[in-house]
Amino acid sequence: MASRSTLTYSERAARHSHPVAKLFLETAERKQSNVIVSADLTTSAELLKCANDLGPYIAVFKTHVDVVADFNEDTVKGLNELAKKHDFLIFEDRKFIDIGTTVQKQYHGGALRISEFAHIVNASILSGDGIVEALSQVMNAQSFPYKDARALILLAEMTSKGSLATDDYTVQCVELARKQTGTVIGWIANRSLETIPTQSTPSDTEDFLVFTTGVNQSTKGDKLGQQYQTPTMAIERGADFIISGRGIYAAENPIESVQSYQKEGWEAYLKRVKKE
Ligand code: 5BU
């Protein structure tokens, strides 16, 4: 079987069994964009303006709604409306980490209303398997209003200097994801984890989506330990979606910048799947 990373988004969408993974792959193909803008903005007005301005060029809008000072019901409504208008998906980068029962309350209901707008969220498995089971229970409950429209990705690696999300922790993410394919559709990682040594054997149809943060066209890092790779490097190393924050929203002209990331990310993808 061909390696996952040399198949096109459409080919992968057609054979994927998870409806949310399909949606991500189809959206990338339809919009010819594998860019996720990380909109770390601190007011609802700035967040929604960013989504409206950059929405046409991205596949996914990534939020940290806990940094939005005036986050409220209208923010959720605005995000949902703009996602429809511009055909993008939403990833809330909440990094759940607590015991299962707490995480269930943080995800569904609570102050941040995450389940109401985020197609995917991420979790660390530092607390063990229970966190994945807990989110699976909520997402797969018959009474859950967004059943089959929500999924989880695991925090398998991080981009910051000195990160402890390495080695056996990363391997355990892969092992756990393989046991929970009804809920886990991929991971945050700086490279493809397809061939890392694991105890279990991947199924023939295994296809976890790779989301890579720390992408920047012009800088190598920041003063607080962030480390960057370029869009091309990230895609060559196996990213399916490239995530950039300040490289896009803090640029002098964010629209020109997002277009440039879209072009570079798409060209690198075409080269990887040999369709250029
Ligand atoms: P930047 O402005 O492109 O550096 O923003 C990076 C974003 O990605 C920011 O929202 C971080 O929280 C997020 N991030 C990251 O930088 N590195 C990681 O390993 C993970 C998330 Br997980």
Short mmCIF file of N, CA, C and O in Angstrom, two decimals, residues 110-245:
data_model
loop_
_atom_site.label_atom_id
_atom_site.label_comp_id
_atom_site.label_asym_id
_atom_site.label_seq_id
_atom_site.Cartn_x
_atom_site.Cartn_y
_atom_site.Cartn_z
N GLY A 110 -19.92 24.29 30.28
CA GLY A 110 -18.86 25.12 30.85
C GLY A 110 -18.84 26.53 30.28
O GLY A 110 -19.69 26.90 29.48
N ALA A 111 -17.84 27.29 30.70
CA ALA A 111 -17.80 28.71 30.32
C ALA A 111 -17.44 28.89 28.85
O ALA A 111 -17.82 29.87 28.22
N LEU A 112 -16.70 27.96 28.29
CA LEU A 112 -16.13 28.19 26.96
C LEU A 112 -16.93 27.56 25.81
O LEU A 112 -16.64 27.83 24.63
N ARG A 113 -17.91 26.71 26.16
CA ARG A 113 -18.84 26.18 25.13
C ARG A 113 -18.10 25.53 23.95
O ARG A 113 -18.52 25.67 22.79
N ILE A 114 -17.01 24.84 24.25
CA ILE A 114 -16.11 24.37 23.18
C ILE A 114 -16.80 23.43 22.20
O ILE A 114 -16.62 23.54 20.98
N SER A 115 -17.62 22.51 22.71
CA SER A 115 -18.26 21.53 21.81
C SER A 115 -19.18 22.21 20.79
O SER A 115 -19.48 21.64 19.75
N GLU A 116 -19.60 23.43 21.09
CA GLU A 116 -20.57 24.09 20.21
C GLU A 116 -19.95 24.69 18.95
O GLU A 116 -20.66 25.06 18.03
N PHE A 117 -18.64 24.85 18.95
CA PHE A 117 -18.05 25.47 17.74
C PHE A 117 -16.83 24.71 17.20
O PHE A 117 -16.51 24.84 16.01
N ALA A 118 -16.16 23.92 18.03
CA ALA A 118 -14.89 23.32 17.58
C ALA A 118 -15.10 21.93 16.96
O ALA A 118 -15.56 21.02 17.65
N HIS A 119 -14.75 21.79 15.68
CA HIS A 119 -14.84 20.47 15.05
C HIS A 119 -13.85 19.51 15.67
O HIS A 119 -14.12 18.33 15.82
N ILE A 120 -12.66 20.03 16.02
CA ILE A 120 -11.69 19.18 16.73
C ILE A 120 -11.11 19.93 17.93
O ILE A 120 -11.04 21.17 17.93
N VAL A 121 -10.70 19.15 18.91
CA VAL A 121 -9.95 19.68 20.06
C VAL A 121 -8.76 18.75 20.26
O VAL A 121 -8.72 17.66 19.69
N ASN A 122 -7.81 19.17 21.10
CA ASN A 122 -6.66 18.30 21.35
C ASN A 122 -6.52 18.00 22.83
O ASN A 122 -7.02 18.75 23.68
N ALA A 123 -5.85 16.89 23.11
CA ALA A 123 -5.64 16.50 24.51
C ALA A 123 -4.25 15.89 24.64
O ALA A 123 -3.76 15.22 23.73
N SER A 124 -3.65 16.12 25.80
CA SER A 124 -2.40 15.44 26.15
C SER A 124 -2.79 14.14 26.85
O SER A 124 -3.83 14.08 27.51
N ILE A 125 -1.96 13.10 26.74
CA ILE A 125 -2.29 11.86 27.45
C ILE A 125 -1.43 11.71 28.70
O ILE A 125 -1.28 10.61 29.23
N LEU A 126 -0.94 12.84 29.20
CA LEU A 126 -0.13 12.81 30.44
C LEU A 126 -0.91 12.18 31.59
O LEU A 126 -0.33 11.52 32.44
N SER A 127 -2.23 12.38 31.60
CA SER A 127 -3.04 11.83 32.70
C SER A 127 -3.46 10.38 32.44
O SER A 127 -4.17 9.80 33.25
N GLY A 128 -3.07 9.82 31.30
CA GLY A 128 -3.43 8.42 31.02
C GLY A 128 -4.54 8.28 30.00
O GLY A 128 -4.99 9.27 29.41
N ASP A 129 -5.01 7.02 29.83
CA ASP A 129 -6.02 6.73 28.79
C ASP A 129 -7.38 7.36 29.07
O ASP A 129 -8.18 7.55 28.17
N GLY A 130 -7.66 7.61 30.36
CA GLY A 130 -9.00 8.04 30.77
C GLY A 130 -9.48 9.29 30.07
O GLY A 130 -10.67 9.45 29.79
N ILE A 131 -8.56 10.17 29.74
CA ILE A 131 -8.95 11.44 29.11
C ILE A 131 -9.55 11.17 27.72
O ILE A 131 -10.53 11.81 27.32
N VAL A 132 -8.99 10.19 27.03
CA VAL A 132 -9.50 9.88 25.68
C VAL A 132 -10.85 9.17 25.80
O VAL A 132 -11.80 9.47 25.09
N GLU A 133 -10.93 8.26 26.75
CA GLU A 133 -12.20 7.56 26.98
C GLU A 133 -13.29 8.59 27.35
O GLU A 133 -14.42 8.52 26.85
N ALA A 134 -12.93 9.56 28.20
CA ALA A 134 -13.91 10.56 28.66
C ALA A 134 -14.44 11.38 27.48
O ALA A 134 -15.66 11.59 27.35
N LEU A 135 -13.55 11.84 26.64
CA LEU A 135 -14.00 12.66 25.50
C LEU A 135 -14.75 11.79 24.48
O LEU A 135 -15.71 12.24 23.87
N SER A 136 -14.33 10.53 24.34
CA SER A 136 -15.05 9.61 23.45
C SER A 136 -16.49 9.43 23.91
O SER A 136 -17.42 9.43 23.11
N GLN A 137 -16.65 9.25 25.22
CA GLN A 137 -18.02 9.07 25.75
C GLN A 137 -18.91 10.24 25.38
O GLN A 137 -20.04 10.07 24.94
N VAL A 138 -18.39 11.46 25.55
CA VAL A 138 -19.22 12.65 25.25
C VAL A 138 -19.50 12.71 23.75
O VAL A 138 -20.65 12.84 23.32
N MET A 139 -18.45 12.58 22.94
CA MET A 139 -18.60 12.77 21.49
C MET A 139 -19.47 11.69 20.85
O MET A 139 -20.10 11.93 19.82
N ASN A 140 -19.49 10.50 21.45
CA ASN A 140 -20.25 9.40 20.84
C ASN A 140 -21.58 9.12 21.50
O ASN A 140 -22.28 8.17 21.11
N ALA A 141 -21.95 9.94 22.51
CA ALA A 141 -23.25 9.71 23.18
C ALA A 141 -24.38 9.98 22.20
O ALA A 141 -24.31 10.95 21.42
N GLN A 142 -25.43 9.14 22.24
CA GLN A 142 -26.58 9.34 21.33
C GLN A 142 -27.18 10.73 21.52
O GLN A 142 -27.66 11.34 20.58
N SER A 143 -27.13 11.24 22.75
CA SER A 143 -27.78 12.53 23.04
C SER A 143 -26.90 13.74 22.71
O SER A 143 -27.32 14.88 22.81
N PHE A 144 -25.64 13.49 22.30
CA PHE A 144 -24.72 14.61 22.01
C PHE A 144 -25.18 15.31 20.72
O PHE A 144 -25.28 14.66 19.67
N PRO A 145 -25.44 16.60 20.77
CA PRO A 145 -26.01 17.28 19.59
C PRO A 145 -25.08 17.34 18.37
O PRO A 145 -25.54 17.61 17.26
N TYR A 146 -23.79 17.10 18.58
CA TYR A 146 -22.85 17.21 17.45
C TYR A 146 -22.22 15.86 17.10
O TYR A 146 -21.11 15.79 16.59
N LYS A 147 -22.97 14.79 17.39
CA LYS A 147 -22.46 13.43 17.14
C LYS A 147 -22.05 13.29 15.68
O LYS A 147 -22.73 13.79 14.78
N ASP A 148 -20.92 12.65 15.43
CA ASP A 148 -20.34 12.45 14.09
C ASP A 148 -19.79 13.73 13.46
O ASP A 148 -19.40 13.74 12.29
N ALA A 149 -19.82 14.83 14.20
CA ALA A 149 -19.29 16.08 13.67
C ALA A 149 -18.14 16.62 14.53
O ALA A 149 -17.69 17.75 14.34
N ARG A 150 -17.69 15.82 15.48
CA ARG A 150 -16.62 16.25 16.38
C ARG A 150 -15.58 15.13 16.51
O ARG A 150 -15.92 13.95 16.43
N ALA A 151 -14.33 15.52 16.73
CA ALA A 151 -13.27 14.51 16.90
C ALA A 151 -12.15 15.09 17.74
O ALA A 151 -12.11 16.29 18.06
N LEU A 152 -11.22 14.19 18.07
CA LEU A 152 -10.12 14.53 18.96
C LEU A 152 -8.78 14.29 18.26
O LEU A 152 -8.65 13.34 17.48
N ILE A 153 -7.81 15.15 18.53
CA ILE A 153 -6.44 14.85 18.12
C ILE A 153 -5.54 14.87 19.36
O ILE A 153 -5.86 15.55 20.34
N LEU A 154 -4.49 14.08 19.33
CA LEU A 154 -3.63 13.97 20.52
C LEU A 154 -2.39 14.85 20.37
O LEU A 154 -1.88 15.05 19.26
N LEU A 155 -1.96 15.36 21.50
CA LEU A 155 -0.75 16.19 21.53
C LEU A 155 0.46 15.27 21.63
O LEU A 155 0.89 14.92 22.72
N ALA A 156 0.96 14.82 20.48
CA ALA A 156 2.01 13.80 20.49
C ALA A 156 3.40 14.42 20.64
O ALA A 156 4.31 13.79 21.20
N GLU A 157 3.56 15.62 20.10
CA GLU A 157 4.84 16.34 20.22
C GLU A 157 4.54 17.83 20.37
O GLU A 157 3.46 18.28 19.97
N MET A 158 5.52 18.58 20.89
CA MET A 158 5.36 20.04 20.95
C MET A 158 6.56 20.72 20.30
O MET A 158 7.59 20.09 20.08
N THR A 159 6.38 22.00 19.98
CA THR A 159 7.44 22.70 19.24
C THR A 159 8.40 23.46 20.15
O THR A 159 9.44 23.92 19.69
N SER A 160 8.04 23.62 21.40
CA SER A 160 8.85 24.48 22.27
C SER A 160 10.10 23.76 22.76
O SER A 160 10.10 22.54 22.96
N LYS A 161 11.14 24.58 22.95
CA LYS A 161 12.45 24.05 23.38
C LYS A 161 12.31 23.31 24.70
O LYS A 161 11.63 23.79 25.61
N GLY A 162 12.92 22.13 24.82
CA GLY A 162 12.87 21.39 26.08
C GLY A 162 11.57 20.63 26.30
O GLY A 162 11.33 20.11 27.40
N SER A 163 10.71 20.55 25.29
CA SER A 163 9.43 19.83 25.44
C SER A 163 9.68 18.41 25.93
O SER A 163 10.62 17.73 25.50
N LEU A 164 8.80 17.95 26.83
CA LEU A 164 8.92 16.58 27.35
C LEU A 164 8.00 15.62 26.59
O LEU A 164 7.91 14.44 26.93
N ALA A 165 7.30 16.15 25.60
CA ALA A 165 6.43 15.29 24.77
C ALA A 165 7.28 14.63 23.69
O ALA A 165 7.29 15.04 22.52
N THR A 166 8.04 13.64 24.10
CA THR A 166 9.01 12.98 23.22
C THR A 166 9.02 11.48 23.48
O THR A 166 8.33 10.99 24.38
N ASP A 167 9.82 10.76 22.72
CA ASP A 167 10.15 9.35 22.97
C ASP A 167 8.92 8.50 23.33
O ASP A 167 7.98 8.42 22.59
N ASP A 168 8.95 7.88 24.53
CA ASP A 168 7.90 6.92 24.87
C ASP A 168 6.53 7.61 24.97
O ASP A 168 5.50 7.01 24.62
N TYR A 169 6.51 8.86 25.42
CA TYR A 169 5.22 9.58 25.48
C TYR A 169 4.60 9.64 24.08
O TYR A 169 3.41 9.36 23.89
N THR A 170 5.41 9.99 23.09
CA THR A 170 4.92 10.10 21.70
C THR A 170 4.45 8.74 21.20
O THR A 170 3.38 8.62 20.58
N VAL A 171 5.23 7.70 21.49
CA VAL A 171 4.85 6.34 21.07
C VAL A 171 3.50 5.95 21.69
O VAL A 171 2.62 5.40 21.02
N GLN A 172 3.33 6.29 22.97
CA GLN A 172 2.07 5.94 23.64
C GLN A 172 0.88 6.65 23.02
O GLN A 172 -0.24 6.13 23.01
N CYS A 173 1.10 7.85 22.48
CA CYS A 173 0.01 8.56 21.78
C CYS A 173 -0.43 7.74 20.57
O CYS A 173 -1.63 7.60 20.30
N VAL A 174 0.54 7.21 19.84
CA VAL A 174 0.22 6.43 18.64
C VAL A 174 -0.53 5.15 19.05
O VAL A 174 -1.55 4.79 18.46
N GLU A 175 -0.03 4.49 20.09
CA GLU A 175 -0.67 3.25 20.56
C GLU A 175 -2.13 3.52 20.97
O GLU A 175 -3.03 2.78 20.61
N LEU A 176 -2.32 4.60 21.71
CA LEU A 176 -3.66 4.92 22.20
C LEU A 176 -4.59 5.32 21.06
O LEU A 176 -5.75 4.91 20.99
N ALA A 177 -4.07 6.10 20.13
CA ALA A 177 -4.88 6.52 18.98
C ALA A 177 -5.38 5.29 18.22
O ALA A 177 -6.54 5.24 17.80
N ARG A 178 -4.54 4.29 18.09
CA ARG A 178 -4.93 3.07 17.36
C ARG A 178 -6.07 2.32 18.03
O ARG A 178 -6.81 1.60 17.38
N LYS A 179 -6.20 2.53 19.35
CA LYS A 179 -7.30 1.85 20.07
C LYS A 179 -8.57 2.67 20.04
O LYS A 179 -9.62 2.22 20.48
N GLN A 180 -8.49 3.92 19.61
CA GLN A 180 -9.65 4.82 19.72
C GLN A 180 -9.94 5.50 18.39
O GLN A 180 -10.13 6.72 18.33
N THR A 181 -9.97 4.72 17.32
CA THR A 181 -10.12 5.34 15.99
C THR A 181 -11.53 5.91 15.75
O THR A 181 -11.75 6.61 14.78
N GLY A 182 -12.45 5.61 16.65
CA GLY A 182 -13.79 6.21 16.52
C GLY A 182 -13.78 7.67 16.94
O GLY A 182 -14.71 8.43 16.63
N THR A 183 -12.73 8.07 17.66
CA THR A 183 -12.69 9.43 18.22
C THR A 183 -11.42 10.18 17.82
O THR A 183 -11.47 11.37 17.51
N VAL A 184 -10.29 9.48 17.81
CA VAL A 184 -9.01 10.15 17.54
C VAL A 184 -8.73 10.09 16.03
O VAL A 184 -8.63 9.01 15.45
N ILE A 185 -8.58 11.27 15.42
CA ILE A 185 -8.34 11.29 13.96
C ILE A 185 -6.92 11.73 13.60
O ILE A 185 -6.58 11.79 12.44
N GLY A 186 -6.12 12.05 14.59
CA GLY A 186 -4.76 12.48 14.25
C GLY A 186 -4.05 13.01 15.46
O GLY A 186 -4.45 12.75 16.60
N TRP A 187 -2.96 13.72 15.18
CA TRP A 187 -2.17 14.26 16.28
C TRP A 187 -1.45 15.52 15.86
O TRP A 187 -1.29 15.82 14.68
N ILE A 188 -1.01 16.24 16.91
CA ILE A 188 -0.10 17.37 16.69
C ILE A 188 1.29 16.78 16.78
O ILE A 188 1.66 16.15 17.78
N ALA A 189 2.06 16.95 15.72
CA ALA A 189 3.43 16.44 15.72
C ALA A 189 4.25 17.27 14.74
O ALA A 189 3.70 17.91 13.83
N ASN A 190 5.55 17.22 14.94
CA ASN A 190 6.44 18.02 14.09
C ASN A 190 6.88 17.26 12.84
O ASN A 190 7.69 17.76 12.07
N ARG A 191 6.34 16.03 12.68
CA ARG A 191 6.75 15.18 11.56
C ARG A 191 5.74 14.03 11.45
O ARG A 191 4.91 13.85 12.34
N SER A 192 5.90 13.22 10.43
CA SER A 192 5.06 12.03 10.33
C SER A 192 5.46 11.04 11.41
O SER A 192 6.65 10.84 11.65
N LEU A 193 4.48 10.42 12.05
CA LEU A 193 4.80 9.40 13.06
C LEU A 193 4.50 8.01 12.51
O LEU A 193 4.50 7.02 13.23
N GLU A 194 4.25 7.96 11.19
CA GLU A 194 3.81 6.74 10.52
C GLU A 194 4.75 5.55 10.75
O GLU A 194 4.31 4.42 10.88
N THR A 195 6.05 5.87 10.77
CA THR A 195 6.99 4.74 10.83
C THR A 195 7.75 4.66 12.15
O THR A 195 8.74 3.94 12.25
N ILE A 196 7.30 5.37 13.18
CA ILE A 196 8.05 5.25 14.44
C ILE A 196 7.79 3.85 15.03
O ILE A 196 6.71 3.29 14.86
N PRO A 197 8.81 3.28 15.69
CA PRO A 197 8.66 1.91 16.21
C PRO A 197 7.59 1.85 17.31
O PRO A 197 7.65 2.63 18.26
N THR A 198 6.63 0.95 17.14
CA THR A 198 5.57 0.77 18.14
C THR A 198 5.41 -0.72 18.39
O THR A 198 5.85 -1.53 17.58
N GLN A 199 4.74 -1.06 19.47
CA GLN A 199 4.48 -2.48 19.77
C GLN A 199 3.38 -3.01 18.87
O GLN A 199 3.44 -4.12 18.37
N SER A 200 2.34 -2.19 18.67
CA SER A 200 1.22 -2.64 17.85
C SER A 200 1.56 -2.45 16.37
O SER A 200 2.46 -1.69 16.02
N THR A 201 0.79 -3.14 15.53
CA THR A 201 1.02 -3.04 14.09
C THR A 201 -0.09 -2.19 13.50
O THR A 201 -1.27 -2.41 13.81
N PRO A 202 0.28 -1.22 12.65
CA PRO A 202 -0.78 -0.39 12.05
C PRO A 202 -1.67 -1.21 11.12
O PRO A 202 -1.19 -2.13 10.47
N SER A 203 -2.96 -0.88 11.07
CA SER A 203 -3.84 -1.57 10.13
C SER A 203 -3.51 -1.07 8.72
O SER A 203 -2.88 -0.01 8.56
N ASP A 204 -3.95 -1.80 7.71
CA ASP A 204 -3.68 -1.41 6.31
C ASP A 204 -4.24 -0.06 5.96
O ASP A 204 -3.73 0.64 5.09
N THR A 205 -5.35 0.29 6.62
CA THR A 205 -6.04 1.54 6.26
C THR A 205 -5.74 2.66 7.24
O THR A 205 -6.36 3.72 7.17
N GLU A 206 -4.79 2.45 8.14
CA GLU A 206 -4.52 3.49 9.14
C GLU A 206 -4.18 4.82 8.48
O GLU A 206 -3.38 4.88 7.55
N ASP A 207 -4.82 5.89 8.96
CA ASP A 207 -4.57 7.20 8.38
C ASP A 207 -4.85 8.30 9.39
O ASP A 207 -5.95 8.86 9.44
N PHE A 208 -3.87 8.59 10.22
CA PHE A 208 -4.02 9.67 11.19
C PHE A 208 -3.52 10.97 10.56
O PHE A 208 -2.45 11.00 9.94
N LEU A 209 -4.30 12.03 10.73
CA LEU A 209 -3.93 13.33 10.15
C LEU A 209 -2.84 13.99 11.01
O LEU A 209 -2.92 13.97 12.24
N VAL A 210 -1.86 14.58 10.33
CA VAL A 210 -0.74 15.21 11.04
C VAL A 210 -0.90 16.73 11.02
O VAL A 210 -0.91 17.34 9.94
N PHE A 211 -1.03 17.32 12.19
CA PHE A 211 -1.16 18.77 12.33
C PHE A 211 0.16 19.29 12.90
O PHE A 211 0.57 18.85 13.98
N THR A 212 0.80 20.20 12.18
CA THR A 212 2.11 20.69 12.63
C THR A 212 2.05 22.18 12.98
O THR A 212 1.74 23.02 12.13
N THR A 213 2.37 22.47 14.24
CA THR A 213 2.43 23.87 14.69
C THR A 213 3.86 24.38 14.50
O THR A 213 4.73 23.64 14.04
N GLY A 214 4.09 25.63 14.89
CA GLY A 214 5.45 26.17 14.80
C GLY A 214 5.88 26.32 13.35
O GLY A 214 6.99 25.93 12.98
N VAL A 215 4.99 26.87 12.52
CA VAL A 215 5.33 27.08 11.11
C VAL A 215 5.44 28.59 10.86
O VAL A 215 4.56 29.36 11.25
N ASN A 216 6.55 28.97 10.24
CA ASN A 216 6.79 30.39 9.99
C ASN A 216 7.72 30.52 8.79
O ASN A 216 8.73 29.82 8.72
N GLN A 217 7.35 31.42 7.87
CA GLN A 217 8.15 31.56 6.65
C GLN A 217 9.44 32.32 6.88
O GLN A 217 10.38 32.19 6.10
N SER A 218 9.49 33.17 7.90
CA SER A 218 10.63 34.07 7.96
C SER A 218 11.41 34.09 9.26
O SER A 218 12.42 34.78 9.36
N THR A 219 10.97 33.37 10.28
CA THR A 219 11.66 33.43 11.58
C THR A 219 11.97 32.02 12.06
O THR A 219 11.26 31.09 11.74
N LYS A 220 13.02 31.91 12.89
CA LYS A 220 13.42 30.58 13.38
C LYS A 220 12.84 30.27 14.77
O LYS A 220 12.83 29.12 15.19
N GLY A 221 12.39 31.33 15.48
CA GLY A 221 11.86 31.07 16.82
C GLY A 221 11.49 32.38 17.50
O GLY A 221 11.58 33.44 16.89
N ASP A 222 11.06 32.29 18.78
CA ASP A 222 10.83 33.53 19.52
C ASP A 222 11.65 33.49 20.82
O ASP A 222 12.42 32.56 21.05
N LYS A 223 11.47 34.51 21.65
CA LYS A 223 12.34 34.62 22.84
C LYS A 223 11.85 33.73 23.98
O LYS A 223 12.46 33.67 25.04
N LEU A 224 10.72 33.04 23.78
CA LEU A 224 10.19 32.20 24.86
C LEU A 224 10.24 30.70 24.50
O LEU A 224 9.45 29.91 25.00
N GLY A 225 11.15 30.36 23.60
CA GLY A 225 11.37 28.93 23.35
C GLY A 225 10.61 28.34 22.16
O GLY A 225 10.77 27.15 21.87
N GLN A 226 9.80 29.14 21.49
CA GLN A 226 9.11 28.61 20.30
C GLN A 226 10.15 28.32 19.21
O GLN A 226 11.09 29.10 19.03
N GLN A 227 9.98 27.22 18.48
CA GLN A 227 10.91 26.87 17.39
C GLN A 227 10.10 26.64 16.11
O GLN A 227 9.08 25.95 16.14
N TYR A 228 10.57 27.22 15.00
CA TYR A 228 9.80 27.18 13.76
C TYR A 228 10.46 26.34 12.68
O TYR A 228 11.68 26.24 12.61
N GLN A 229 9.63 25.81 11.79
CA GLN A 229 10.10 25.30 10.50
C GLN A 229 9.25 25.99 9.43
O GLN A 229 8.20 26.55 9.71
N THR A 230 9.73 25.96 8.18
CA THR A 230 8.99 26.63 7.12
C THR A 230 7.83 25.73 6.67
O THR A 230 7.83 24.51 6.94
N PRO A 231 6.84 26.29 5.94
CA PRO A 231 5.75 25.46 5.43
C PRO A 231 6.29 24.27 4.61
O PRO A 231 5.83 23.14 4.78
N THR A 232 7.27 24.52 3.74
CA THR A 232 7.80 23.44 2.89
C THR A 232 8.44 22.34 3.73
O THR A 232 8.17 21.15 3.53
N MET A 233 9.25 22.73 4.70
CA MET A 233 9.88 21.72 5.57
C MET A 233 8.83 20.90 6.29
O MET A 233 8.93 19.66 6.38
N ALA A 234 7.82 21.58 6.82
CA ALA A 234 6.79 20.87 7.60
C ALA A 234 6.07 19.84 6.72
O ALA A 234 5.87 18.69 7.12
N ILE A 235 5.72 20.24 5.50
CA ILE A 235 4.99 19.32 4.60
C ILE A 235 5.91 18.17 4.18
O ILE A 235 5.50 17.01 4.16
N GLU A 236 7.18 18.50 3.89
CA GLU A 236 8.11 17.42 3.52
C GLU A 236 8.27 16.40 4.64
O GLU A 236 8.45 15.22 4.40
N ARG A 237 8.19 16.89 5.87
CA ARG A 237 8.34 15.98 7.02
C ARG A 237 7.05 15.25 7.38
O ARG A 237 7.02 14.49 8.35
N GLY A 238 5.98 15.53 6.63
CA GLY A 238 4.77 14.72 6.84
C GLY A 238 3.54 15.46 7.33
O GLY A 238 2.50 14.85 7.56
N ALA A 239 3.64 16.80 7.49
CA ALA A 239 2.44 17.54 7.94
C ALA A 239 1.34 17.48 6.89
O ALA A 239 1.63 17.59 5.69
N ASP A 240 0.11 17.29 7.34
CA ASP A 240 -1.03 17.41 6.43
C ASP A 240 -1.63 18.79 6.53
O ASP A 240 -2.23 19.29 5.58
N PHE A 241 -1.51 19.39 7.72
CA PHE A 241 -2.01 20.75 7.94
C PHE A 241 -0.91 21.53 8.64
O PHE A 241 -0.33 21.05 9.62
N ILE A 242 -0.61 22.73 8.11
CA ILE A 242 0.44 23.56 8.71
C ILE A 242 -0.21 24.71 9.49
O ILE A 242 -1.11 25.37 8.99
N ILE A 243 0.28 24.90 10.69
CA ILE A 243 -0.36 25.86 11.60
C ILE A 243 0.57 27.04 11.84
O ILE A 243 1.69 26.87 12.33
N SER A 244 0.08 28.23 11.50
CA SER A 244 0.89 29.42 11.74
C SER A 244 0.05 30.51 12.39
O SER A 244 -1.09 30.75 11.99
N GLY A 245 0.65 31.15 13.39
CA GLY A 245 -0.03 32.23 14.10
C GLY A 245 0.53 33.58 13.71
O GLY A 245 0.13 34.19 12.71
#
